[in-house]
Short mmCIF file of C-alpha atoms in Angstrom, two decimals:
data_model
loop_
_atom_site.label_atom_id
_atom_site.label_comp_id
_atom_site.label_asym_id
_atom_site.label_seq_id
_atom_site.Cartn_x
_atom_site.Cartn_y
_atom_site.Cartn_z
CA MET A 15 -37.02 1.20 21.95
CA PRO A 16 -34.43 -1.40 20.84
CA SER A 17 -35.13 -4.92 22.11
CA GLU A 18 -31.44 -5.75 22.53
CA ALA A 19 -28.61 -3.97 24.27
CA PRO A 20 -26.29 -2.14 21.87
CA ALA A 21 -23.11 -4.00 20.89
CA LEU A 22 -19.72 -2.44 21.52
CA TYR A 23 -16.33 -3.23 20.00
CA GLN A 24 -13.21 -1.43 21.23
CA HIS A 25 -10.32 -1.43 18.78
CA HIS A 26 -6.74 -0.82 19.89
CA GLY A 27 -3.52 0.34 18.28
CA HIS A 28 -1.75 3.46 17.12
CA GLY A 29 0.10 4.96 14.17
CA PRO A 30 3.37 6.82 13.58
CA VAL A 31 1.95 10.37 13.75
CA ALA A 32 2.15 10.94 17.50
CA ASP A 33 -0.21 13.90 17.81
CA ARG A 34 -2.94 12.33 15.63
CA GLN A 35 -2.48 8.58 15.95
CA ASP A 36 -1.84 7.91 19.63
CA GLY A 37 -4.75 5.46 19.71
CA ALA A 38 -7.52 3.87 17.68
CA HIS A 39 -9.74 6.50 16.06
CA ALA A 40 -12.77 5.16 14.23
CA HIS A 41 -13.65 8.02 11.92
CA TRP A 42 -16.35 6.55 9.66
CA VAL A 43 -18.62 3.51 9.54
CA GLY A 44 -20.75 2.34 6.64
CA PHE A 45 -22.23 -0.66 4.85
CA ASP A 46 -21.45 -1.90 1.36
CA ALA A 47 -24.08 -3.32 -1.00
CA HIS A 48 -23.62 -6.79 0.56
CA GLY A 49 -24.44 -5.61 4.08
CA ARG A 50 -20.87 -5.75 5.34
CA LEU A 51 -19.91 -3.08 7.85
CA TYR A 52 -16.65 -1.21 7.25
CA VAL A 53 -14.87 1.05 9.73
CA THR A 54 -12.05 3.42 8.81
CA ASP A 55 -9.62 3.74 11.72
CA LEU A 56 -7.60 6.91 11.24
CA GLY A 57 -5.49 6.18 14.31
CA THR A 58 -4.24 2.73 13.28
CA ASP A 59 -4.13 3.17 9.48
CA GLN A 60 -6.56 0.29 9.04
CA ILE A 61 -9.97 -0.44 7.58
CA LEU A 62 -11.91 -2.96 9.66
CA LEU A 63 -14.62 -5.28 8.34
CA PHE A 64 -17.51 -6.81 10.28
CA GLU A 65 -19.23 -9.62 8.40
CA ASP A 66 -22.82 -9.45 7.20
CA GLY A 67 -25.15 -10.29 10.06
CA ASP A 68 -22.53 -9.83 12.79
CA LYS A 69 -24.85 -7.95 15.14
CA SER A 70 -22.64 -8.73 18.14
CA LEU A 71 -19.66 -6.87 16.63
CA SER A 72 -17.23 -9.72 17.28
CA VAL A 73 -13.56 -9.27 16.41
CA PRO A 74 -13.43 -7.82 12.86
CA ARG A 75 -11.15 -8.75 10.01
CA ILE A 76 -8.59 -6.26 8.77
CA ALA A 77 -9.84 -5.44 5.28
CA TYR A 78 -7.01 -3.06 4.39
CA VAL A 79 -3.80 -1.74 5.89
CA ALA A 80 -3.10 1.80 4.67
CA PRO A 81 0.39 3.30 4.30
CA PRO A 82 1.76 4.27 7.73
CA GLY A 83 0.70 7.75 8.77
CA SER A 84 -1.83 8.21 5.96
CA GLY A 85 -4.88 8.31 8.24
CA PRO A 86 -7.78 6.67 6.34
CA ARG A 87 -10.87 8.82 6.89
CA GLN A 88 -13.89 7.91 4.76
CA ILE A 89 -14.98 5.49 2.00
CA ALA A 90 -17.43 5.73 -0.89
CA PHE A 91 -18.42 2.56 -2.78
CA HIS A 92 -18.93 2.45 -6.54
CA PRO A 93 -22.61 1.69 -7.29
CA SER A 94 -21.95 -1.11 -9.81
CA LEU A 95 -18.25 -2.06 -9.75
CA PRO A 96 -16.37 -3.87 -6.94
CA ILE A 97 -14.43 -0.70 -6.17
CA ALA A 98 -14.17 1.64 -3.19
CA TYR A 99 -12.75 5.16 -3.01
CA LEU A 100 -10.88 6.17 0.14
CA VAL A 101 -9.94 9.66 1.25
CA SER A 102 -7.02 9.76 3.67
CA GLU A 103 -6.88 12.72 6.04
CA LEU A 104 -3.16 12.89 6.82
CA ALA A 105 -1.92 11.91 3.35
CA VAL A 106 -4.43 14.25 1.64
CA SER A 107 -5.03 11.60 -1.00
CA LEU A 108 -7.65 9.58 -2.86
CA THR A 109 -7.07 5.83 -3.09
CA VAL A 110 -8.88 3.54 -5.52
CA LEU A 111 -9.43 0.15 -3.86
CA ASP A 112 -10.51 -3.12 -5.47
CA VAL A 113 -13.06 -5.02 -3.39
CA ALA A 114 -12.57 -8.80 -3.34
CA GLU A 115 -15.45 -11.26 -3.00
CA ASP A 116 -14.65 -11.69 0.70
CA GLY A 117 -14.67 -7.92 1.26
CA THR A 118 -10.91 -7.49 1.45
CA LEU A 119 -9.63 -4.26 -0.09
CA SER A 120 -6.49 -3.92 -2.22
CA GLU A 121 -4.87 -0.75 -3.47
CA ARG A 122 -5.11 0.01 -7.17
CA CYS A 123 -3.77 3.57 -7.24
CA VAL A 124 -3.26 6.64 -5.05
CA THR A 125 -3.46 10.28 -6.14
CA SER A 126 -3.21 13.61 -4.36
CA THR A 127 -6.38 15.66 -3.98
CA LEU A 128 -4.42 18.93 -4.24
CA PRO A 129 -3.57 20.76 -7.46
CA PRO A 130 -0.36 19.61 -9.19
CA GLY A 131 2.69 21.18 -7.60
CA VAL A 132 0.92 22.24 -4.39
CA GLU A 133 2.59 21.00 -1.19
CA ARG A 134 0.46 19.35 1.48
CA GLY A 135 1.55 21.69 4.29
CA GLU A 136 -1.15 21.88 6.97
CA THR A 137 -3.92 20.64 4.65
CA LEU A 138 -6.04 17.67 5.76
CA GLY A 139 -8.24 15.44 3.65
CA GLY A 140 -11.93 15.88 4.41
CA ALA A 141 -15.14 14.57 2.92
CA ILE A 142 -15.73 12.35 -0.09
CA LEU A 143 -18.85 12.26 -2.27
CA LEU A 144 -19.51 9.91 -5.17
CA HIS A 145 -22.08 11.26 -7.63
CA ALA A 146 -22.72 9.65 -11.02
CA ASP A 147 -19.29 9.35 -12.69
CA ARG A 148 -17.62 11.96 -10.50
CA VAL A 149 -15.85 11.85 -7.14
CA HIS A 150 -15.64 15.04 -5.10
CA VAL A 151 -13.16 15.33 -2.21
CA SER A 152 -12.72 18.29 0.14
CA ASN A 153 -9.34 19.65 1.27
CA ARG A 154 -9.40 21.34 4.68
CA GLY A 155 -6.73 24.00 5.03
CA HIS A 156 -6.40 24.43 1.28
CA ASP A 157 -10.20 24.89 1.51
CA SER A 158 -11.00 23.45 -1.87
CA ILE A 159 -12.98 20.73 -3.64
CA ALA A 160 -11.15 18.30 -5.91
CA THR A 161 -13.32 16.75 -8.63
CA PHE A 162 -12.29 13.51 -10.34
CA ALA A 163 -13.81 11.76 -13.36
CA ILE A 164 -14.46 8.01 -13.06
CA ASP A 165 -13.93 5.95 -16.23
CA ASP A 166 -15.63 2.68 -17.16
CA ALA A 167 -12.99 0.67 -15.27
CA GLY A 168 -13.45 2.72 -12.11
CA ASP A 169 -10.15 4.59 -12.38
CA VAL A 170 -10.04 8.31 -11.63
CA ARG A 171 -8.66 11.40 -13.34
CA LEU A 172 -8.43 14.85 -11.75
CA LEU A 173 -10.65 17.37 -13.55
CA ALA A 174 -10.39 20.45 -11.34
CA VAL A 175 -9.71 21.80 -7.86
CA HIS A 176 -12.09 24.63 -6.95
CA ASP A 177 -12.30 27.03 -4.00
CA SER A 178 -14.93 25.76 -1.54
CA GLY A 179 -16.02 29.25 -0.54
CA GLY A 180 -15.27 28.89 3.16
CA ARG A 181 -12.92 27.48 5.79
CA SER A 182 -12.55 23.78 6.65
CA PRO A 183 -15.00 22.04 4.25
CA ARG A 184 -16.08 18.99 6.27
CA PHE A 185 -19.14 17.58 4.50
CA LEU A 186 -20.44 17.50 0.91
CA LEU A 187 -23.92 16.96 -0.50
CA ILE A 188 -25.40 17.40 -3.97
CA ASP A 189 -28.98 18.61 -4.24
CA ASP A 190 -30.82 20.09 -7.21
CA GLY A 191 -27.70 20.43 -9.36
CA ARG A 192 -25.63 22.20 -6.72
CA LEU A 193 -22.83 21.06 -4.46
CA LEU A 194 -23.51 22.01 -0.84
CA VAL A 195 -20.40 22.37 1.32
CA ALA A 196 -20.51 22.47 5.14
CA HIS A 197 -17.64 24.56 6.53
CA GLU A 198 -17.16 23.57 10.15
CA GLU A 199 -14.73 26.32 11.15
CA ALA A 200 -16.15 29.10 8.99
CA GLY A 201 -19.66 28.45 10.26
CA GLY A 202 -21.62 28.28 7.02
CA VAL A 203 -22.86 26.23 4.08
CA THR A 204 -21.91 27.33 0.58
CA MET A 205 -23.72 26.36 -2.62
CA LEU A 206 -21.75 25.77 -5.82
CA PRO A 207 -23.61 25.02 -9.06
CA LEU A 208 -22.23 22.15 -11.14
CA ASP A 209 -21.36 22.69 -14.79
CA ARG A 210 -22.03 20.22 -17.62
CA ASP A 211 -18.91 18.26 -16.65
CA GLY A 212 -20.03 17.94 -13.05
CA VAL A 213 -17.38 20.39 -11.83
CA PRO A 214 -18.27 22.99 -9.16
CA CYS A 215 -18.46 26.62 -10.27
CA ALA A 216 -18.29 29.85 -8.26
CA VAL A 217 -20.36 30.07 -5.07
CA ASP A 218 -23.88 31.35 -5.79
CA GLY A 219 -25.40 31.02 -2.33
CA ARG A 220 -24.52 30.84 1.34
CA VAL A 221 -26.34 30.02 4.58
CA ASP A 222 -24.85 30.96 7.94
CA VAL A 223 -24.93 27.96 10.28
CA PRO A 224 -22.67 27.62 13.35
CA GLY A 225 -20.16 24.77 13.02
CA PRO A 226 -21.93 22.57 10.44
CA ALA A 227 -20.50 19.04 10.26
CA PHE A 228 -23.24 17.13 8.38
CA LEU A 229 -25.92 17.83 5.77
CA GLY A 230 -29.00 15.84 4.82
CA VAL A 231 -32.03 16.20 2.56
CA LEU A 232 -35.51 15.66 3.97
CA PRO A 233 -37.57 13.10 2.03
#
């Protein structure tokens, strides 16, 4: 049992998209390599930062203010460069962010996660997965996986957008050379082998699971 009571921080605010941003909406939390805790707030278009060792969750700093209505959803940190990759749910985009020494994030570039020429429509950005020199992002509604190459500077280039094999791909995991995709609405996990370029191929396996939202590998 924990020896201390859990800490609680309640953020406040809203964004311009009335039906999705009527209040603060912490969608993801995670640590960087320096032990700093980041929180993506989809409802306020902000990324919050709690300093290393701040176990009391005192008032955070605003590490990044996203474009209004973009809905920041989830971050993946580069393993060796001071760079973070952000998927935004409402904008359906991938943002490359430079990470300053104090943890502040600044926008380097933004790119759509949909194929060129495809309108956003009802599509929502989903999961992000950084694996080696590739970034995979899921598109819910378009029901696809966008794969980007990462160059030596940390910049990205779209390689392919592939059918995810189900409806509403919410979580991604790579295991044994295959991309596993959890489809929350379709109720199943699809398995897509990766080719030599790290791009998903056609589905070669499927497991029926009701409403999967997360995947993990047992040690």
